[in-house]
PDB file of N, CA, C and O in Angstrom:
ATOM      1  N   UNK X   1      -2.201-174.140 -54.954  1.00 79.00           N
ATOM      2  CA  UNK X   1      -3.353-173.974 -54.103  1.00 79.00           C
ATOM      3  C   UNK X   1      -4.390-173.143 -54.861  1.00 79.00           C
ATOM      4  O   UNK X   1      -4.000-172.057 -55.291  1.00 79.00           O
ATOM      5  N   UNK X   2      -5.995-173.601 -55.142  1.00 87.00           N
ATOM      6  CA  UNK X   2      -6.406-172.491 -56.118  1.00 87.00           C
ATOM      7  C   UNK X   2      -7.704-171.986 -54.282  1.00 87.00           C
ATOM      8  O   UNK X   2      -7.850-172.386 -53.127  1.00 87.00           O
ATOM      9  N   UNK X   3      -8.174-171.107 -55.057  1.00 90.00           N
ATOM     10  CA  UNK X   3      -8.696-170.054 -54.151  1.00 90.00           C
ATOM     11  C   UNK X   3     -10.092-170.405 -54.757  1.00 90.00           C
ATOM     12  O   UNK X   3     -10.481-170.595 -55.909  1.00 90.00           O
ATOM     13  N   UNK X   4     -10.863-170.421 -53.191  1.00 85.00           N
ATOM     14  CA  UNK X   4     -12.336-170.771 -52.933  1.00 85.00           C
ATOM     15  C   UNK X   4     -13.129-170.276 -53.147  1.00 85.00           C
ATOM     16  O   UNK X   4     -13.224-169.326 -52.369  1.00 85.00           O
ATOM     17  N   UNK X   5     -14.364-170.334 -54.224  1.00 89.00           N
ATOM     18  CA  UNK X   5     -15.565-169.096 -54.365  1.00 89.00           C
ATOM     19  C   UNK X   5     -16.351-169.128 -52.398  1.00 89.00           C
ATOM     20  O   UNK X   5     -16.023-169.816 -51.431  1.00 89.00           O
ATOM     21  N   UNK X   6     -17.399-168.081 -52.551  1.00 89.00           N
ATOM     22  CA  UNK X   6     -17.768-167.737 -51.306  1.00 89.00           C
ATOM     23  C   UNK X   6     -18.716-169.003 -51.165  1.00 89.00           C
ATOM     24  O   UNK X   6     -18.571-169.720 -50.175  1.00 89.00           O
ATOM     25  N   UNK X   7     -19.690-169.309 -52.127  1.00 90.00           N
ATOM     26  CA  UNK X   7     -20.669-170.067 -52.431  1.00 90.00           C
ATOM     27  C   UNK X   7     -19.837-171.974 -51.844  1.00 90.00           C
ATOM     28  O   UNK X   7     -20.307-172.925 -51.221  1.00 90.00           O
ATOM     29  N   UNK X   8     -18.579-171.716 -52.435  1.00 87.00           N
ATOM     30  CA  UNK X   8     -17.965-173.394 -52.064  1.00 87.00           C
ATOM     31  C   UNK X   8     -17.392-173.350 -50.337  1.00 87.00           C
ATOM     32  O   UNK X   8     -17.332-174.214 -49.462  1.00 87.00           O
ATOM     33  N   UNK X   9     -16.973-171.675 -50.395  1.00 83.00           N
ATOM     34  CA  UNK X   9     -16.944-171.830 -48.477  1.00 83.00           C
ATOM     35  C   UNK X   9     -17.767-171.807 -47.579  1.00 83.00           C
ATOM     36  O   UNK X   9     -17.472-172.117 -46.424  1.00 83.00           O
ATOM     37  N   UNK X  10     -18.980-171.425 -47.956  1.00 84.00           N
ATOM     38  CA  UNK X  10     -20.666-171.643 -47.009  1.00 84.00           C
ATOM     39  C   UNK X  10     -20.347-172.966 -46.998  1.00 84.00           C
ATOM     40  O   UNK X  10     -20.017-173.243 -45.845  1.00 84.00           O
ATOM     41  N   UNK X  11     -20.250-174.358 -48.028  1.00 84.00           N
ATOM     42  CA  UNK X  11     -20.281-175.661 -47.766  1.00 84.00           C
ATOM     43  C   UNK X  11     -19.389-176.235 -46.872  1.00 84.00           C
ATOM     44  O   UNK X  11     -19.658-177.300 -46.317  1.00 84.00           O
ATOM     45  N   UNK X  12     -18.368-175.644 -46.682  1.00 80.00           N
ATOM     46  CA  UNK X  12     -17.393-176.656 -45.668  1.00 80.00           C
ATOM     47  C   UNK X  12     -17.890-176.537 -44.297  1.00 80.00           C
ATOM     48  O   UNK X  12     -18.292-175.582 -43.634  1.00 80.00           O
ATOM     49  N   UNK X  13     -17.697-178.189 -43.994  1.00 76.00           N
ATOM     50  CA  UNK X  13     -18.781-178.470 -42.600  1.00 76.00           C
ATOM     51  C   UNK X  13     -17.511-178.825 -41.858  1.00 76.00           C
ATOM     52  O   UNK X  13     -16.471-179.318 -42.297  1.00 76.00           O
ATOM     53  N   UNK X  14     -17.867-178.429 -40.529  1.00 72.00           N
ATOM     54  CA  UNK X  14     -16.667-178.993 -39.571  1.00 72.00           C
ATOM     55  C   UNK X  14     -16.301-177.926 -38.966  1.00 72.00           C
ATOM     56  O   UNK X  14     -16.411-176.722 -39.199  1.00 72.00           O
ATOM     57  N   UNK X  15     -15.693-178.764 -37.875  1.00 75.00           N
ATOM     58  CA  UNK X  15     -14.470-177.580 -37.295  1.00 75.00           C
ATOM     59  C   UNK X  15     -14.935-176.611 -35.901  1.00 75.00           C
ATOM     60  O   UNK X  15     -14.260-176.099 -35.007  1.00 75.00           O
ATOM     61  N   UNK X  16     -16.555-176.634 -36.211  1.00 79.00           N
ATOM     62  CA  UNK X  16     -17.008-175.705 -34.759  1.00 79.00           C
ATOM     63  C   UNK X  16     -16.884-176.604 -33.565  1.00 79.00           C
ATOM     64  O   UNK X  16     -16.367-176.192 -32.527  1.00 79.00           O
ATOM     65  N   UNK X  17     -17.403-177.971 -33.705  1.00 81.00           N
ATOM     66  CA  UNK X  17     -17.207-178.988 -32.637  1.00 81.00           C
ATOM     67  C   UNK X  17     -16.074-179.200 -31.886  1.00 81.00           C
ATOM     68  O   UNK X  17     -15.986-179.098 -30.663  1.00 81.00           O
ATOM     69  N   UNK X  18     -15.402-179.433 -32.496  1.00 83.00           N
ATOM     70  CA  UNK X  18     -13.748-179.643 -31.709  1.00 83.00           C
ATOM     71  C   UNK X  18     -13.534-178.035 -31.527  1.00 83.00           C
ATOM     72  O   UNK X  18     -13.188-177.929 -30.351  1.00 83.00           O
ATOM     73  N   UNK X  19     -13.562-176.946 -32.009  1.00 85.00           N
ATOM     74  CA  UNK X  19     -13.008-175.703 -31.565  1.00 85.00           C
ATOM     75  C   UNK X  19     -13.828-175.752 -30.053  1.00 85.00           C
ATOM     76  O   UNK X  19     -13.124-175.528 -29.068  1.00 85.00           O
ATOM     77  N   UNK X  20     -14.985-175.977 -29.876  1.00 89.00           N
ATOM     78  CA  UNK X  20     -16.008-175.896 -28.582  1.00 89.00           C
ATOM     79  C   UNK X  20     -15.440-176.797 -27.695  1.00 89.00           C
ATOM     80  O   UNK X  20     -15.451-176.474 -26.507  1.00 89.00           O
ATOM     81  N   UNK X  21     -14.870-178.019 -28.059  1.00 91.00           N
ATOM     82  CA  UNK X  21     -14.778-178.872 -27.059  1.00 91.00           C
ATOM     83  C   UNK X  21     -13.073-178.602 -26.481  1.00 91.00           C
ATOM     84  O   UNK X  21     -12.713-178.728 -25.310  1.00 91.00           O
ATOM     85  N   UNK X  22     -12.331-178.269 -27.466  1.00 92.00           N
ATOM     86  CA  UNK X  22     -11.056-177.697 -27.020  1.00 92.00           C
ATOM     87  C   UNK X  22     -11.570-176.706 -25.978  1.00 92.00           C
ATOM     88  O   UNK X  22     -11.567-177.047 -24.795  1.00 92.00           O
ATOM     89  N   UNK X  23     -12.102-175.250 -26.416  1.00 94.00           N
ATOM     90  CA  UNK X  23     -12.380-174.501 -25.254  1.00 94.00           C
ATOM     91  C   UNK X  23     -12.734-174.684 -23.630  1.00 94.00           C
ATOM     92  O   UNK X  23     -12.404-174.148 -22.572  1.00 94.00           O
ATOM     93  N   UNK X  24     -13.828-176.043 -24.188  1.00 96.00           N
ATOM     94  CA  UNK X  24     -14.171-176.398 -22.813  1.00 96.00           C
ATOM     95  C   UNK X  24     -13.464-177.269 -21.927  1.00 96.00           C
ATOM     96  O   UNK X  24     -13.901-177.598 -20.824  1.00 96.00           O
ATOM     97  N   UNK X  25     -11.962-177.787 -22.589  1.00 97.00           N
ATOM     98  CA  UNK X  25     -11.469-178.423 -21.899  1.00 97.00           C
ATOM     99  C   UNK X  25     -10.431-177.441 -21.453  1.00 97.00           C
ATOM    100  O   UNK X  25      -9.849-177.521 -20.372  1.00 97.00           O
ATOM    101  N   UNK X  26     -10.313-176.880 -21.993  1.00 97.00           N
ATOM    102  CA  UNK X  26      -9.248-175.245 -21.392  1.00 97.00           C
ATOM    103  C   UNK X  26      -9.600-175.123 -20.246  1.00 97.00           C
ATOM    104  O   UNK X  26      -8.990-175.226 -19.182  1.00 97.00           O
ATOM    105  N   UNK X  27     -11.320-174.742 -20.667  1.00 98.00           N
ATOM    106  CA  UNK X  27     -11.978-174.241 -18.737  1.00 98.00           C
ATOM    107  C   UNK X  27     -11.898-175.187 -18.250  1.00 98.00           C
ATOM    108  O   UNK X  27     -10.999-174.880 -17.468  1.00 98.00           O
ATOM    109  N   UNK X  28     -12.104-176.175 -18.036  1.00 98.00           N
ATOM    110  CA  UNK X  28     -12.099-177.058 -17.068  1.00 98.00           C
ATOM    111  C   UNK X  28     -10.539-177.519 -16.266  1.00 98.00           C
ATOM    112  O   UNK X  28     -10.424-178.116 -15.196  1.00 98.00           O
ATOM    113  N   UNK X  29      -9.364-176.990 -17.236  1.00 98.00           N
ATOM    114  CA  UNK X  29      -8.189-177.428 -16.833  1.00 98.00           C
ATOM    115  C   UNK X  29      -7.670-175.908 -16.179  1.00 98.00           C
ATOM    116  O   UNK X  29      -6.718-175.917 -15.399  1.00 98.00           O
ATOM    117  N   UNK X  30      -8.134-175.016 -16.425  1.00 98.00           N
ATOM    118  CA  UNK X  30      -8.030-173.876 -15.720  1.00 98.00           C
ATOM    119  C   UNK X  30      -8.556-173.822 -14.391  1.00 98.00           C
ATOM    120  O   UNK X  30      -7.867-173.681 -13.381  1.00 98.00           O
ATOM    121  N   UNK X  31     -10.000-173.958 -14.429  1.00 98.00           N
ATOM    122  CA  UNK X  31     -10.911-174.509 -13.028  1.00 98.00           C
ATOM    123  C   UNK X  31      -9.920-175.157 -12.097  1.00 98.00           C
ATOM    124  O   UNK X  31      -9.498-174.511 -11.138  1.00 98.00           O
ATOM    125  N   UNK X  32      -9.583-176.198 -12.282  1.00 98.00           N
ATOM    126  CA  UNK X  32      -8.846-177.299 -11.765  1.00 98.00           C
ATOM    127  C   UNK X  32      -7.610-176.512 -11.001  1.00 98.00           C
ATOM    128  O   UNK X  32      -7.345-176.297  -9.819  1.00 98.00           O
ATOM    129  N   UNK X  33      -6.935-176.163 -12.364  1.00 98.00           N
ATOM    130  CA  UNK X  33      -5.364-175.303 -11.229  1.00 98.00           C
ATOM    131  C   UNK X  33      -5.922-173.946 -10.135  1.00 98.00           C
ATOM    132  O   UNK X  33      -5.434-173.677  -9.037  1.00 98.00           O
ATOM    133  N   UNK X  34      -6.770-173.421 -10.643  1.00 98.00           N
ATOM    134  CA  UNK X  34      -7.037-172.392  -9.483  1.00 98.00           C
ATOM    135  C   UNK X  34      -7.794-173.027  -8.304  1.00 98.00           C
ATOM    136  O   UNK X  34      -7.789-172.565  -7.163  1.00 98.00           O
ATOM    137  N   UNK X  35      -8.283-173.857  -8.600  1.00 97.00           N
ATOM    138  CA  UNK X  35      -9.156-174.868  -7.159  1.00 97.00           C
ATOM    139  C   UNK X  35      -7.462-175.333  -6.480  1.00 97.00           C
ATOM    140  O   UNK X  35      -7.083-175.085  -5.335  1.00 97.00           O
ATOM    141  N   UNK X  36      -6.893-175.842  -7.245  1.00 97.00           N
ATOM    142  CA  UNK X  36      -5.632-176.608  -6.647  1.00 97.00           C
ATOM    143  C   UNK X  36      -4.727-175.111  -5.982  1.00 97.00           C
ATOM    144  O   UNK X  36      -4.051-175.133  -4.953  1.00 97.00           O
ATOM    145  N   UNK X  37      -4.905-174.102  -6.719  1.00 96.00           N
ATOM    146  CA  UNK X  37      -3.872-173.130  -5.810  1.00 96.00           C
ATOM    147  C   UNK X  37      -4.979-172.463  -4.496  1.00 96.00           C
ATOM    148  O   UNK X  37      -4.575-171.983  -3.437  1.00 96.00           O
ATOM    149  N   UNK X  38      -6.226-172.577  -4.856  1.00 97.00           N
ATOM    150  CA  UNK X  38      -6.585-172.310  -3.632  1.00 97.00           C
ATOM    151  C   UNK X  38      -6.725-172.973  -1.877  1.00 97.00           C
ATOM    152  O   UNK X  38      -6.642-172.444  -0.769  1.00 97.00           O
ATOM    153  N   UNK X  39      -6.945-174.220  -2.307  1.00 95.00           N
ATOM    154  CA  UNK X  39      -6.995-175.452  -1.634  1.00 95.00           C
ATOM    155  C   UNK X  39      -5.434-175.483  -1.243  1.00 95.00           C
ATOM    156  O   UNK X  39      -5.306-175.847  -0.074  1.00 95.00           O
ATOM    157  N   UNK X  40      -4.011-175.163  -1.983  1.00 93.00           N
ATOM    158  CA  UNK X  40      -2.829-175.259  -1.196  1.00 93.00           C
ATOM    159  C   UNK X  40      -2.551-173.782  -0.128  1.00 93.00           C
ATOM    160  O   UNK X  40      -1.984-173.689   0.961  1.00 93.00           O
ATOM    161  N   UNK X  41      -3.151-172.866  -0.900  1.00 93.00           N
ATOM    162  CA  UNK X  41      -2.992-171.392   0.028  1.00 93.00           C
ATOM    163  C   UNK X  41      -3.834-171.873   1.311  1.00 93.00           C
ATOM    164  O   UNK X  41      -3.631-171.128   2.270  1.00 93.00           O
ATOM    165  N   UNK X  42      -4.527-172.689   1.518  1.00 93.00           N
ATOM    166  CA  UNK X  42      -5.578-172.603   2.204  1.00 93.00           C
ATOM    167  C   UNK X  42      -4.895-173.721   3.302  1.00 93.00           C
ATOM    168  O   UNK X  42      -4.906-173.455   4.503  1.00 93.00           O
ATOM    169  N   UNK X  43      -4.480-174.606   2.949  1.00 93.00           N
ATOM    170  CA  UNK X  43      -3.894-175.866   3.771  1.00 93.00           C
ATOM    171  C   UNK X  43      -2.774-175.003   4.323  1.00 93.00           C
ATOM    172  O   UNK X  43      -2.430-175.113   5.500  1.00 93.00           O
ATOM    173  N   UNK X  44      -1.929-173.735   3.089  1.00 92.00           N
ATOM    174  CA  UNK X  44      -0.650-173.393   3.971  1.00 92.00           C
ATOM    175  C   UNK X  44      -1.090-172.324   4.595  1.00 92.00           C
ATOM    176  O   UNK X  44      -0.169-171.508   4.628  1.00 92.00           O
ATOM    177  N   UNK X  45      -2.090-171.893   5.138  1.00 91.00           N
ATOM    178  CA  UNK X  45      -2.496-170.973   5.927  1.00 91.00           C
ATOM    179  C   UNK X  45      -2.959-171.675   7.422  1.00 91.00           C
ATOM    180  O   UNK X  45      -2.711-171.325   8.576  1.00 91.00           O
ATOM    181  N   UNK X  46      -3.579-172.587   6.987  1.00 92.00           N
ATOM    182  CA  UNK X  46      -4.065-173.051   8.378  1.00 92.00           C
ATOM    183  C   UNK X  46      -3.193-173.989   9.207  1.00 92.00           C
ATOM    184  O   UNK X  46      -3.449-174.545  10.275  1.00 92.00           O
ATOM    185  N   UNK X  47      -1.574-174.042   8.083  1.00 90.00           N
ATOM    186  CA  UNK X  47      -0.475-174.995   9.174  1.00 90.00           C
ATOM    187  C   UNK X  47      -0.033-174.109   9.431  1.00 90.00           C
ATOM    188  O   UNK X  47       0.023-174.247  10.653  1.00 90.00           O
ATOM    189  N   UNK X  48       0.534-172.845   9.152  1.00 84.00           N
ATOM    190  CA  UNK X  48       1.267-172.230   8.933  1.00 84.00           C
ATOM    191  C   UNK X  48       2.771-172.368   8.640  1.00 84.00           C
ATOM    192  O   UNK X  48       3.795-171.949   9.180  1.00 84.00           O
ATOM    193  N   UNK X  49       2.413-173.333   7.272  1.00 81.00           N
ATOM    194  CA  UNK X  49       4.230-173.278   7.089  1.00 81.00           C
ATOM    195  C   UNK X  49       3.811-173.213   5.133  1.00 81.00           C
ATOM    196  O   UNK X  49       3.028-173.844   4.422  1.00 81.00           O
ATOM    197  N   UNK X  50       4.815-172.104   4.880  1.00 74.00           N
ATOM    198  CA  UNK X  50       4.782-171.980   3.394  1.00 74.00           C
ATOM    199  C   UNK X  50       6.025-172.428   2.854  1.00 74.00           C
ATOM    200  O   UNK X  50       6.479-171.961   1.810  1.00 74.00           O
ATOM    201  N   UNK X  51       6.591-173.309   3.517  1.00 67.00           N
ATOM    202  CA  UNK X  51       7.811-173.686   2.390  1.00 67.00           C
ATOM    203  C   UNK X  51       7.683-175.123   2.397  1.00 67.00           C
ATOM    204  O   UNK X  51       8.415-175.812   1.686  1.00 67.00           O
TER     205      UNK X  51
END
């Protein structure tokens, strides 16, 4: 493996796009389960049965 001047690592392109779009699919799959645990606390509150 040889080792990169600073000048040849300014050139490498890539990599911010997909890191951004991973993130944003994190939030959105996070969003999702806390909507889903709220929406079940909420259904088992107003039957009143939690099991």
């Amino acid at each position: 493996m040889t080792e990169l001047k600073k000048e040849e690592m300014l050139q490498i392109k890539g990599g911010f796009s997909s890191a951004l779009l991973n993130a944003m699919m994190r939030t959105v799959s996070v969003m999702f389960n806390v909507g889903q645990a709220v929406g079940s606390a909420i259904r088992r509150a107003v039957s009143g049965r939690y099991c």
